[in-house]
mmCIF file of C-alpha atoms in Angstrom:
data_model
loop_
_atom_site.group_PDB
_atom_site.id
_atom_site.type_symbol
_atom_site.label_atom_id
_atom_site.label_comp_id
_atom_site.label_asym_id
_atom_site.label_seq_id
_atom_site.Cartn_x
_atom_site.Cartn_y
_atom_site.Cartn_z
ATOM 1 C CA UNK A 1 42.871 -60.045 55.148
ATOM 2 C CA UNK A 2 40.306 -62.762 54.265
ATOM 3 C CA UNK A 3 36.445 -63.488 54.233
ATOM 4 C CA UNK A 4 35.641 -66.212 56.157
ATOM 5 C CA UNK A 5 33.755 -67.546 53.016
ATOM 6 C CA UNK A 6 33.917 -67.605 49.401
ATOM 7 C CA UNK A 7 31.802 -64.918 47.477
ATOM 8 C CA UNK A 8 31.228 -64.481 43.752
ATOM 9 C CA UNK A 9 32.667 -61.168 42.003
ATOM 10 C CA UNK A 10 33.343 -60.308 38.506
ATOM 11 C CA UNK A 11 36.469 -59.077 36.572
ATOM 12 C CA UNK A 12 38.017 -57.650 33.770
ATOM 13 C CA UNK A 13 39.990 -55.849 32.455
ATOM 14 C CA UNK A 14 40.268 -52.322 30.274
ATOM 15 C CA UNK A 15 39.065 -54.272 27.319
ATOM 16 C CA UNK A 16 38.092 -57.619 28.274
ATOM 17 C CA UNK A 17 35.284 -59.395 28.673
ATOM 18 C CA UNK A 18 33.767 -59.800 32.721
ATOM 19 C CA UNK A 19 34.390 -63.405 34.332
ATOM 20 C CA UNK A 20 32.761 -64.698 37.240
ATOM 21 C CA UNK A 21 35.103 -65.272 40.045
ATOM 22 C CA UNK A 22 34.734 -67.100 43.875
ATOM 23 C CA UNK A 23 37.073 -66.165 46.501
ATOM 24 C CA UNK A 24 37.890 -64.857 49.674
ATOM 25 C CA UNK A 25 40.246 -61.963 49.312
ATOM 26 C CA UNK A 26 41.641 -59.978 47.316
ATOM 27 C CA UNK A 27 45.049 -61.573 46.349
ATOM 28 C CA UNK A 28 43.319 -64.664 45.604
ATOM 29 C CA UNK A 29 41.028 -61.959 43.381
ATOM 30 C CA UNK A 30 44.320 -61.256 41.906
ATOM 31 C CA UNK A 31 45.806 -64.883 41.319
ATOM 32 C CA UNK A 32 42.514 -66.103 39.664
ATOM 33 C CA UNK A 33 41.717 -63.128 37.710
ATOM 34 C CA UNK A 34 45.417 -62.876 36.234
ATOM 35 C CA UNK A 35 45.075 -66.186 35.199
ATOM 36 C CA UNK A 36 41.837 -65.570 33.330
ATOM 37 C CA UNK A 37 43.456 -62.345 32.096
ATOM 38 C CA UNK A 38 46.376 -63.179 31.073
ATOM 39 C CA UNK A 39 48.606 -61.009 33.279
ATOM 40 C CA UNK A 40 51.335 -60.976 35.678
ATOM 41 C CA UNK A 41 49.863 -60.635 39.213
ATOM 42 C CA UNK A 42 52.839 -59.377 40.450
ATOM 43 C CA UNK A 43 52.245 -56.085 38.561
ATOM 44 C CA UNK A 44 48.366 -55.770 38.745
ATOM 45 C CA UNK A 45 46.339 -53.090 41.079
ATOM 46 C CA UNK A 46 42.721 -53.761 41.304
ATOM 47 C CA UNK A 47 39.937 -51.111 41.201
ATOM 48 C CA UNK A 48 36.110 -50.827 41.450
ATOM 49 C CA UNK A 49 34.585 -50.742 37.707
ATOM 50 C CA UNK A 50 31.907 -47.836 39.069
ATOM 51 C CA UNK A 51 34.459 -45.026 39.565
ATOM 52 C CA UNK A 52 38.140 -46.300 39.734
ATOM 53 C CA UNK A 53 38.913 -46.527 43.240
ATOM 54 C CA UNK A 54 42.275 -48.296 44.255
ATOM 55 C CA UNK A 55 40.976 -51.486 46.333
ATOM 56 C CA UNK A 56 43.141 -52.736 49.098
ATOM 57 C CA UNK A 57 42.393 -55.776 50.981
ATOM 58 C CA UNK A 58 40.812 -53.511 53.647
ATOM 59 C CA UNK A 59 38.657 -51.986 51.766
ATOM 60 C CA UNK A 60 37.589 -55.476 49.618
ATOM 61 C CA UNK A 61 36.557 -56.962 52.866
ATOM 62 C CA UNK A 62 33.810 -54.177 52.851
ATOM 63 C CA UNK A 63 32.623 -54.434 49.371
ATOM 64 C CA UNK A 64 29.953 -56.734 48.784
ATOM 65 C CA UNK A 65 29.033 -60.146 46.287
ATOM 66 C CA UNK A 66 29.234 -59.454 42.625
ATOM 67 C CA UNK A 67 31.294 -56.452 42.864
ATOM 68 C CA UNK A 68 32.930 -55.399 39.175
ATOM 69 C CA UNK A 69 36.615 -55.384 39.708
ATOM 70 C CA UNK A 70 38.961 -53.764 36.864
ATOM 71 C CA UNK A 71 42.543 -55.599 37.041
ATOM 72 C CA UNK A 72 44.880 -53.108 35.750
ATOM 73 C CA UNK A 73 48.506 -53.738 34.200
ATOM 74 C CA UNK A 74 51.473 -51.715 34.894
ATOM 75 C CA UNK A 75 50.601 -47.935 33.782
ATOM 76 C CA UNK A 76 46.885 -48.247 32.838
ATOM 77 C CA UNK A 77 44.293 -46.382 33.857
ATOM 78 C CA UNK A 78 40.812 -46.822 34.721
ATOM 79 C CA UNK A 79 38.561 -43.410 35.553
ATOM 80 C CA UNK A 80 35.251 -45.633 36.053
ATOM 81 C CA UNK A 81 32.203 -46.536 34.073
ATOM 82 C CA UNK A 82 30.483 -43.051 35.592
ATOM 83 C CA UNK A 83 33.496 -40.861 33.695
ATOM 84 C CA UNK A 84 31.772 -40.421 30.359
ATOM 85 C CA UNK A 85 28.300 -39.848 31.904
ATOM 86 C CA UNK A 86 29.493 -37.116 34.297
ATOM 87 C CA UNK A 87 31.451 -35.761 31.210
ATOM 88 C CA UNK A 88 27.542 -35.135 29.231
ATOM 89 C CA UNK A 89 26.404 -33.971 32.577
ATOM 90 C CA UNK A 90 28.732 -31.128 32.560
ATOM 91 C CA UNK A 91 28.908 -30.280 29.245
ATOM 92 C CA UNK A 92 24.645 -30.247 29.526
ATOM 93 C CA UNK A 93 25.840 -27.592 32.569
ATOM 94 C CA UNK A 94 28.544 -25.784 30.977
ATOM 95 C CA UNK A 95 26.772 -25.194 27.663
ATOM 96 C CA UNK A 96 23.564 -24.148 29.484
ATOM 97 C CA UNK A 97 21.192 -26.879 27.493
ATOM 98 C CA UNK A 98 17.741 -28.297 28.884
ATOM 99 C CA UNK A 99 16.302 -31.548 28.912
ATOM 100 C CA UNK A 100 13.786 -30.013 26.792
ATOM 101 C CA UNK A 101 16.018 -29.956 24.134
ATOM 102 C CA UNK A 102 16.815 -33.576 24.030
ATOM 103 C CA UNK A 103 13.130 -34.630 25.002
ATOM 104 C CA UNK A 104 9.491 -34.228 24.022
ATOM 105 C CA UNK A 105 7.011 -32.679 26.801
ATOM 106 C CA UNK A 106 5.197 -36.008 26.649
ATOM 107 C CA UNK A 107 8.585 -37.894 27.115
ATOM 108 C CA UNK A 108 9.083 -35.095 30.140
ATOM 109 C CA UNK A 109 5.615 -35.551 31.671
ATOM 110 C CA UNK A 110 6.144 -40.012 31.441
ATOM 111 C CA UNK A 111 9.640 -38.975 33.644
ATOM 112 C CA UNK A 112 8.245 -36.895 36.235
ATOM 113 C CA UNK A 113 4.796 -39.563 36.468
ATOM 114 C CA UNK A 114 7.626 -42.350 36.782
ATOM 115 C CA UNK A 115 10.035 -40.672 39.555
ATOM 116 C CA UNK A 116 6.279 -39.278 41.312
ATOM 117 C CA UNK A 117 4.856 -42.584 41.597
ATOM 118 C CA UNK A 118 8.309 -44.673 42.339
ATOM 119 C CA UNK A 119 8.753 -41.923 45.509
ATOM 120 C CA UNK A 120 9.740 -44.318 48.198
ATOM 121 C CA UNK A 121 11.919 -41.646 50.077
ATOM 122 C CA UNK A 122 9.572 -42.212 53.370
ATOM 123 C CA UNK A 123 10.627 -45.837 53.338
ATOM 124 C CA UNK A 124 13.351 -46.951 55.708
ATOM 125 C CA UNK A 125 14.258 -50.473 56.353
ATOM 126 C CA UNK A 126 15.002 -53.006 53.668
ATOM 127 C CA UNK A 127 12.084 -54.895 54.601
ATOM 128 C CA UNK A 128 9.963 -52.435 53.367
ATOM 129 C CA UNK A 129 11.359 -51.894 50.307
ATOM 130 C CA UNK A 130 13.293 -54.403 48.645
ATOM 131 C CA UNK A 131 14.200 -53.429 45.570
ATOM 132 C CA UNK A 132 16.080 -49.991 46.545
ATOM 133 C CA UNK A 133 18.342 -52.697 48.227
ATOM 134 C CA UNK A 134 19.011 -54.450 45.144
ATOM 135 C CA UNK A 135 22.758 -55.665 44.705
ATOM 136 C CA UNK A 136 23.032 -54.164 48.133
ATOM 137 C CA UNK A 137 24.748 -56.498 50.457
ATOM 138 C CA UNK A 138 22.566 -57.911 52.999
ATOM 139 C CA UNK A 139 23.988 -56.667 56.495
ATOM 140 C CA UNK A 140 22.558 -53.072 55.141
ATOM 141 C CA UNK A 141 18.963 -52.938 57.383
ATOM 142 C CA UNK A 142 18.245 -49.169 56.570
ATOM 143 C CA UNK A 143 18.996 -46.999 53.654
ATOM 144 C CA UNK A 144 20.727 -44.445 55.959
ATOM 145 C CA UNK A 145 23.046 -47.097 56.888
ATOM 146 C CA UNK A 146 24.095 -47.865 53.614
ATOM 147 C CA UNK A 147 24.252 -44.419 52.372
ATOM 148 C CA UNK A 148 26.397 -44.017 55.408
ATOM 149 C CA UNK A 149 28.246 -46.205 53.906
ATOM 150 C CA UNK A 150 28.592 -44.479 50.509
ATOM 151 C CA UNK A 151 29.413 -41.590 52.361
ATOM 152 C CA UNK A 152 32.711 -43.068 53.718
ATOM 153 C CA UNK A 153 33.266 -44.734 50.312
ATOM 154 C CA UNK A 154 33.096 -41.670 48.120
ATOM 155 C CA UNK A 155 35.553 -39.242 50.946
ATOM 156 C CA UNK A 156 37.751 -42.402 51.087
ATOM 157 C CA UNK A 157 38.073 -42.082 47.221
ATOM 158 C CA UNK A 158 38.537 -38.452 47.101
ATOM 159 C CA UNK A 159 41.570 -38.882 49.757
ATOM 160 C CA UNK A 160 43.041 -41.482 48.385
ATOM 161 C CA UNK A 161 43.360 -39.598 45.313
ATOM 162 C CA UNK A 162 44.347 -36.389 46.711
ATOM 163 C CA UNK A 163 46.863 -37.919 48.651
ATOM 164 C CA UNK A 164 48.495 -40.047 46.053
ATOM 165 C CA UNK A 165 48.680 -37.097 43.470
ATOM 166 C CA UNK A 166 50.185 -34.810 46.666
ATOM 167 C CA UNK A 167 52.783 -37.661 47.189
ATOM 168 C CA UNK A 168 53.689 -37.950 43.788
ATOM 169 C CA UNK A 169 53.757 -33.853 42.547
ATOM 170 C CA UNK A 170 55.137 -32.049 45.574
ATOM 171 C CA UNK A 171 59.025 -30.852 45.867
ATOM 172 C CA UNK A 172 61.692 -33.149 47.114
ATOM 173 C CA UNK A 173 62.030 -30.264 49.761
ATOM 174 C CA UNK A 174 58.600 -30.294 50.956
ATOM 175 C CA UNK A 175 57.810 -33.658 50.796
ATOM 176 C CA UNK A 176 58.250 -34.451 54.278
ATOM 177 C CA UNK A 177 55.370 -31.678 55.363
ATOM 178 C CA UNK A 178 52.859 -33.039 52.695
ATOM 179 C CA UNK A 179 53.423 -35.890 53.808
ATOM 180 C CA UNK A 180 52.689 -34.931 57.640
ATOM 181 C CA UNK A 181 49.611 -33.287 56.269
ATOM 182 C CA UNK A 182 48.579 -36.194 54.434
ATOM 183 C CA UNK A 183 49.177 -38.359 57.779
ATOM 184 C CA UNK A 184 46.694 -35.355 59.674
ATOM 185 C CA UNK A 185 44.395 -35.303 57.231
ATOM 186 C CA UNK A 186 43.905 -39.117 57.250
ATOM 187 C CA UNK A 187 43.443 -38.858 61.353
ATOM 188 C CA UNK A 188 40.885 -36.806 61.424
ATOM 189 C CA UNK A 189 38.910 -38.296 58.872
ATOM 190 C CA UNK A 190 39.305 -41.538 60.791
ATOM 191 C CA UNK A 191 38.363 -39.957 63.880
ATOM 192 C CA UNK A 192 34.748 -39.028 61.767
ATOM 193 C CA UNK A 193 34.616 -41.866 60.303
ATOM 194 C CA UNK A 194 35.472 -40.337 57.144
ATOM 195 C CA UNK A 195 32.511 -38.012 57.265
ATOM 196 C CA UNK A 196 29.664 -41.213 56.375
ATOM 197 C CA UNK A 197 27.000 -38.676 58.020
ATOM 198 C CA UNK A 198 26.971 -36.407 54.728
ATOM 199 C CA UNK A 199 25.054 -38.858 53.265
ATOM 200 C CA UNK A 200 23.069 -39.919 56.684
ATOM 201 C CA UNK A 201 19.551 -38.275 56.437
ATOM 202 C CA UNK A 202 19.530 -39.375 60.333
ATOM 203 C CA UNK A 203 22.416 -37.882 61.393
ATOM 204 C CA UNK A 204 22.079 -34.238 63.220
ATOM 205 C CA UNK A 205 21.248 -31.655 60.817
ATOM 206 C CA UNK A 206 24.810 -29.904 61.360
ATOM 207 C CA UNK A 207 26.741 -33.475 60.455
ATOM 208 C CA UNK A 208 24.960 -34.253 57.081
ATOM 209 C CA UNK A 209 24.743 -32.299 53.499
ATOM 210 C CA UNK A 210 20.581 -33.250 53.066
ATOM 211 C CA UNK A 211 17.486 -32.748 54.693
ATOM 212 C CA UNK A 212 15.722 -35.684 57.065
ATOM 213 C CA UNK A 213 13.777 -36.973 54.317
ATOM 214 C CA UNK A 214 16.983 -37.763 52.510
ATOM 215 C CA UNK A 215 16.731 -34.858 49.195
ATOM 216 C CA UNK A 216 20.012 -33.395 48.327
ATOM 217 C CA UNK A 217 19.528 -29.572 47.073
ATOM 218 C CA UNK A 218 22.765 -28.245 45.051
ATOM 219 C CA UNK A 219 24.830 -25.578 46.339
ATOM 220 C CA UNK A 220 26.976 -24.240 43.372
ATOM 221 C CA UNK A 221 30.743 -25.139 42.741
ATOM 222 C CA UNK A 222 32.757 -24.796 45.556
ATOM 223 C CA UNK A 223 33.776 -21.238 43.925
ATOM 224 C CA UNK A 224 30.445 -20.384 43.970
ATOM 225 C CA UNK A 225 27.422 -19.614 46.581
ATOM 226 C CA UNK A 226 24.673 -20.629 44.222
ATOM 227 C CA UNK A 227 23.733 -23.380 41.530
ATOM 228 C CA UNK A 228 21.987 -21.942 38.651
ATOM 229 C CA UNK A 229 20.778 -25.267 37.913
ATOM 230 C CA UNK A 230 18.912 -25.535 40.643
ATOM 231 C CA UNK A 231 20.337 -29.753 41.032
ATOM 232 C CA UNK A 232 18.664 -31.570 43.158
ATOM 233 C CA UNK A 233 18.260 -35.558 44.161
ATOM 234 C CA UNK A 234 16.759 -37.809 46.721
ATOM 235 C CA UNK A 235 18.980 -41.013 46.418
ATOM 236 C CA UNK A 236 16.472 -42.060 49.386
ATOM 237 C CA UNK A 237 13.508 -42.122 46.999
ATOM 238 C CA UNK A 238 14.419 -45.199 44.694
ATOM 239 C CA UNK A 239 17.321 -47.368 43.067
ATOM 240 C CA UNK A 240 17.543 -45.502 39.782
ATOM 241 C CA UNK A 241 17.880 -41.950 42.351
ATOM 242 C CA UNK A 242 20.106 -43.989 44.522
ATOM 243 C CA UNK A 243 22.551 -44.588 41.207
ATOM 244 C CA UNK A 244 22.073 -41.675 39.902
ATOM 245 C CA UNK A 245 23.737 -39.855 42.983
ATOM 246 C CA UNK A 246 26.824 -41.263 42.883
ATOM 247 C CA UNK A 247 27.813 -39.614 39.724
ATOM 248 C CA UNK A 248 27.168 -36.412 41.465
ATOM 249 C CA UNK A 249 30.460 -34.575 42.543
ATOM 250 C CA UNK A 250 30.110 -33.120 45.873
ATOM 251 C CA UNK A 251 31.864 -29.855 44.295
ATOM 252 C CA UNK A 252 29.092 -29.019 43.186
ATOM 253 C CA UNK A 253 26.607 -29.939 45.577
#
């Protein structure tokens, strides 16, 4: 599956410099970057440098210009730039520290002033504010759209995941039903569109995980019926929010 015109990415590998790349799918991705690399193609998988999603050509087709692509060899791994900073996030949770003790009230009083006066959350349409759209790829009109988008990315992620590591675990004798469920599971998240209204602050109330102005309020672990923490985000309100949310786990939201 192709693009019906060149656009410019960027690639690397585990420890390699990023190069600039122009193509139009993703096995050319994988010709050129190989070369630049130094690896076989024949062996490499491709995944997104944010959180280590497996890209197929499908799914490169949907990702937009300058995209950070991680070329992997045979048996290497790549858990995404967002690992470690999810890993201080928890251990911040587990180990029940504050912010306090890492920064000094004035520091504290600068960051809420900051997030108070960058509040953009009423804004809608990428005409009206162009900078939460930044890196965003143009045919994106409306925030909800793209965090509809998001949505569907992050669910794809966590099934493609689940699904390998189901495939590859599981009994000899059993493998046939996992796989059946695998196949079910995939069809009805096709059939919603691979839930993209959790996200969707204009979606019905009973189809998305926030409230209509777009704030995210934190549940508890999905063993729990409370968060402690009392998490919450508006990925609506500005770029830095918008980032920020995607290193939140949704088992925990």
């Amino acid at each position: 599956m192709t693009l019906d015109y060149e656009c410019p990415y960027k690639i690397r590998g585990i420890q390699e410099q990023k190069y600039g790349v122009s193509v139009n799918s993703l096995d050319t991705l994988i010709s050129e970057g190989s070369k630049k690399l130094n690896m076989n193609a024949d062996e490499v998988s491709v995944v997104l440098e944010e959180d280590g999603t497996l890209v197929d050509s499908s799914y490169f087709k949907a990702l937009p210009p300058q995209t950070v692509f991680v070329l992997l060899k045979k048996d290497e791994k790549w858990p995404g730039i967002t690992n470690n900073i999810q890993n201080i996030f928890r251990a911040i949770s587990e180990h029940n520290l504050d912010l306090h003790d890492f920064l000094k009230p004035d520091d504290l009083e600068k960051l809420w002033k900051k997030e108070t006066r960058d509040d953009k959350s009423c804004l809608e349409l990428r005409s009206e504010d162009e900078n939460w759209f930044a890196g965003v790829r143009e045919s994106f009109k409306t925030k909800s759209e793209y965090m509809n988008y998001k949505a569907q990315s992050r669910v794809k992620k966590y099934y493609s995941d689940a699904s390998a590591k189901l495939k590859k675990d599981v009994d000899q004798e059993v493998s046939e039903d996992i796989r059946e469920l695998v196949n079910q599971l995939k069809n009805k998240l096709e059939k919603n569109s691979y839930q993209g209204t959790y996200f969707d602050r204009t979606a019905l109330e009973t189809e998305r995980i926030c409230n209509s102005d777009g704030l995210f309020e934190c549940e508890g672990k999905f063993d729990e019926s409370t968060c402690e923490n009392s998490h919450m985000i508006n990925p609506y309100s500005s770029r830095q929010n918008c980032l920020m949310f995607g290193m939140w786990d949704l088992d925990h939201m």
